Amino acid sequence: MAATSGIGVSGELAQAFSAAVETKNVRFIKVDIQNESLVPVTSVDVSGSLNDDLALLQDHLEEDGPCFVLARLDDPPAEWLVISYVPESAKVRQKMLYASTRNALTKSLGSTVFTDSLFATSKADITPDAYAAHKRHQAAPKPLSAREQEMADIKAAEREAGATYEGSRARQNHLGTRDIGYTWLEDAREAVSDLRAGEGSRLVILQINESEQIGLCKSVPIEDVGAISETIPLSEPSYCLFAWQNASPNGRDIAFIYSCPGASPIKSRMVYSTGALVIFKQARELLGEERGFVLASRKIETSDPRELTEVFLKEEMNMDSDQRDQEGDVETCDGRSPDSEEFRSITMPRLLICFTMLGIRVQKAGFTPVVLRTRLVFSFRNYSTPVRTPKSKVWVSADEAVKSVRSGDVLLCGGFGLAGVPDTLLAALVKRKDVGSLTAVSNNAGAGDSGLGKLFNSKQVDKIIASYPGGNKAFEAMYLKGEVSLELCPQGSLIERIRAHAAGIPAFFSPTGASTAVEEGAIPVRYNEGGFANGVKISGVKKETREFDGRKYVMETAIPGDVAFIRAWRVDEVGNCVFRFAQNNFNTAMAKNARLTIVEADEIVPVGSLDASTIHIPGIYVDRVVSATEPKRIEFVTLASSETAGESEPLTPEKAAALAQRHKIAKRAAKEIQDGFYVNLGIGMPTLVPEHLPQGVHVWLQSENGVLGMGPYPTKDQVDPDLINAGKETITLVPGASIFDSSESFAMIRGGHIDVAILGAMQVSQAGDIANFMIPGKLVKGIGGAMDLVSNPDKTKVIVVMEHCAKDGSPKILKQCNLPLTGARTVSQIITELAVFNVDRKSGVLELVELQEGATLEEVRAKTGCDFKVARDLSKL
């Protein structure tokens, strides 16, 4: 378990630094750690040389408040200096936090940009004179070569840590090596000292209090080793000393255990990790060597105290091997005793050769020979992994599993529509009235009392990052009233931002959203109290763009999650997960992203029950598993027409006419699809297109939630809550269909592997701009996958199907759209109940190529809000 701070660069800082690099007019950017993220606090413009500007920096530094300062150098101005300002008077926690975060800061912003670094413990260290001294020190000749310095540092570190060789082991310790000024309270000292003379087994648990002192959490006798896992805290770090009365040659061993649960706060993890070694040394001094009961030299680390079983402790402390050595029961892997003549005749010449070769290498390297007095110990074993029962990640209840969730956490909630939604975990979290101000990340905002709808109803969510939240009317009303924040994100970008953090990628460039409100940051994050009429409280953030091969791309930053709630079909006891049909969606990427991943399983199976080749999420990403107790729900049960014949009420003449008009448009769109095409259909009218495909034309219908090969709507007997399309309707699959996660789905889409995408729209411009996701202040359905579907129009033909005019009679085909754009110059064809238009996206020219039956050219001109050309052979059509 390596200790890392987990604190990353915020999107705000990434954008501020990028802008500063480009404009070259910013001298300093002050950076603080706030809410476990690196954020820009203030900036100072260039007014003179760096030496002159350093005097301006003094007013922005606090006497006891640490910070980072990014400083632009004079020559060259493209390079930067990073200043780590950590005053001596700062708290130990802050010192450790800033020390462990500096590398993350420079790596995330670009290590090559930062060519110099300066460490300061007071304002006097950041003056022109101090900086000049720093430069002189850098220019001074080095007394040692780089290699010599490296070897000296290694030896010094070994001396400081008192390191001894412990053999080659798969599990290594990563305890910090820097001493920290902690003091021990008397009760902690006494409890540790008493372990020297005590009898039986006893566990002492130490913790760091708010005053940064080592105090006693508890000291309890242990009759059964298994009780350790129930005694050590599961949600916060601790240092433990376990005096174990056992059958080892020593009779009684004292083990040092550093417990750092993955669910504990980041700051606590860093403080405890850095202080572990010094606590170990101090404990060893307190114990002394009386009666031979010294502290074991091997330190045990765990991120889950439940793994501290008797078998585990013996293995970690080498008790079994010590006992075998004591008994002399040693064999080679083929059964020969090391003392046998046969073994010596074969093995000793080989050992002699090995030592001879080692001597030759030492002489060639020019090292001074050193005579080592040592005792050779031979250990022989089969080269294989020992078979033992792995620890179970199954928790008794969802209520227990969610106890680590804290207010302010970023909660990744899997699912699409109501498929794969972790309702059991969400229901348990609703009971936690002490948890609030959550930032929820999900494709949608739930519906009613399912999905995130539960948390919106309980007022536990303050912000949501989502793609299509409009299915939840309660949320939509809350957003428009200024009661909740919304970061609206294209569906493909959202899943990729989640996947990116899981893969260690801080940001990426995507064509999705270029030249739209997403790029411009024009979608309000939050309105003032009282709603839209009272103005915007939090504005959207303009995104950085860059051109590659003549195309504009938008930079998207990764989304780090604190907790992920996942629902899967079959999960084994060590966390390997298998999804059923469209359960996969966002769940896979989210499970890999968060620091704490909890999975609710339709079925929990024993280890080894799952075929390794069918596992969607390896257990390495999963921390806890619980049984799913909430039933699966379906948002829209849509049945085959044969099932509903005679059941539905007769349509009014107006509705019958509207339905006939929609089918008329869909029928014309079907003519654009060829046999074997891969096609994506938007929600609404586009879903009618398959009913009108010409005979003999077979296509592969793709859905953004991870389905390729959708079939017709199901019969009542075929309805399956795990089989839905992007419109959350029930579906079936055709032979040859495949299922995958949302990240894979949008890779197909952005990569141009879809032949045709058919979408609805509220407006389309003569240049092919499309607007179809929101009306500011009135309607917030969401972007969904539309922006991704139109992001590669050179490879994927985008067809818009819509009524020619809005309900108020105004034209929907315009010279320029006045609603927020879904995509710029992306539509190639427009089909309405009156006409068919082709769009020249490069020149921005609209051409009428066909009149629908019953329509006239004059009517089309009157109802179209822009000029257009007319094809020469229009009369024939």
CSV table of C-alpha atoms in Angstrom, one decimal, residues 638 641 662-675 677-703 709-713 725 729-732 734 756-759 801:
chain,number,residue,atom,x,y,z
A,638,THR,CA,-42.4,-0.3,-24.5
A,641,SER,CA,-47.1,-3.3,-31.6
A,662,ARG,CA,-44.0,11.7,-37.8
A,663,HIS,CA,-44.2,8.3,-39.7
A,664,LYS,CA,-44.1,10.2,-43.0
A,665,ILE,CA,-40.8,11.9,-42.0
A,666,ALA,CA,-39.3,8.6,-40.6
A,667,LYS,CA,-40.3,6.8,-43.8
A,668,ARG,CA,-38.4,9.2,-45.9
A,669,ALA,CA,-35.4,9.0,-43.6
A,670,ALA,CA,-35.3,5.3,-44.0
A,671,LYS,CA,-34.5,5.6,-47.7
A,672,GLU,CA,-31.1,7.1,-46.7
A,673,ILE,CA,-30.0,3.8,-45.0
A,674,GLN,CA,-28.3,1.1,-46.9
A,675,ASP,CA,-28.0,-2.6,-46.2
A,677,PHE,CA,-25.1,0.2,-42.2
A,678,TYR,CA,-24.2,0.9,-38.6
A,679,VAL,CA,-26.8,3.4,-37.5
A,680,ASN,CA,-27.5,5.4,-34.3
A,681,LEU,CA,-31.0,6.7,-33.7
A,682,GLY,CA,-31.8,9.6,-31.4
A,683,ILE,CA,-34.8,9.4,-29.0
A,684,GLY,CA,-38.3,10.3,-30.2
A,685,MET,CA,-39.0,10.4,-33.9
A,686,PRO,CA,-35.8,8.7,-35.1
A,687,THR,CA,-36.9,5.5,-33.3
A,688,LEU,CA,-39.7,5.1,-35.9
A,689,VAL,CA,-37.2,4.8,-38.8
A,690,PRO,CA,-36.6,1.0,-38.5
A,691,GLU,CA,-40.3,0.3,-39.1
A,692,HIS,CA,-39.9,1.8,-42.6
A,693,LEU,CA,-36.7,0.2,-43.8
A,694,PRO,CA,-37.0,-1.2,-47.4
A,695,GLN,CA,-37.3,-5.0,-47.7
A,696,GLY,CA,-34.0,-6.7,-47.8
A,697,VAL,CA,-32.2,-3.9,-45.9
A,698,HIS,CA,-30.7,-5.1,-42.6
A,699,VAL,CA,-28.8,-2.7,-40.4
A,700,TRP,CA,-27.0,-2.7,-37.1
A,701,LEU,CA,-28.6,-0.3,-34.6
A,702,GLN,CA,-26.3,1.2,-32.0
A,703,SER,CA,-27.3,2.7,-28.7
A,709,GLY,CA,-27.6,-4.9,-32.6
A,710,MET,CA,-30.8,-3.7,-31.1
A,711,GLY,CA,-33.9,-5.6,-32.2
A,712,PRO,CA,-37.6,-4.8,-32.1
A,713,TYR,CA,-39.5,-3.9,-29.0
A,725,ASN,CA,-32.0,1.6,-25.3
A,729,GLU,CA,-37.2,1.9,-23.5
A,730,THR,CA,-37.3,-1.9,-23.3
A,731,ILE,CA,-35.7,-3.6,-26.3
A,732,THR,CA,-34.6,-7.0,-27.6
A,734,VAL,CA,-30.8,-9.5,-32.8
A,756,VAL,CA,-25.4,7.4,-40.1
A,757,ALA,CA,-26.8,9.2,-37.1
A,758,ILE,CA,-30.4,10.3,-37.2
A,759,LEU,CA,-31.4,13.0,-34.6
A,801,VAL,CA,-35.7,14.6,-38.8
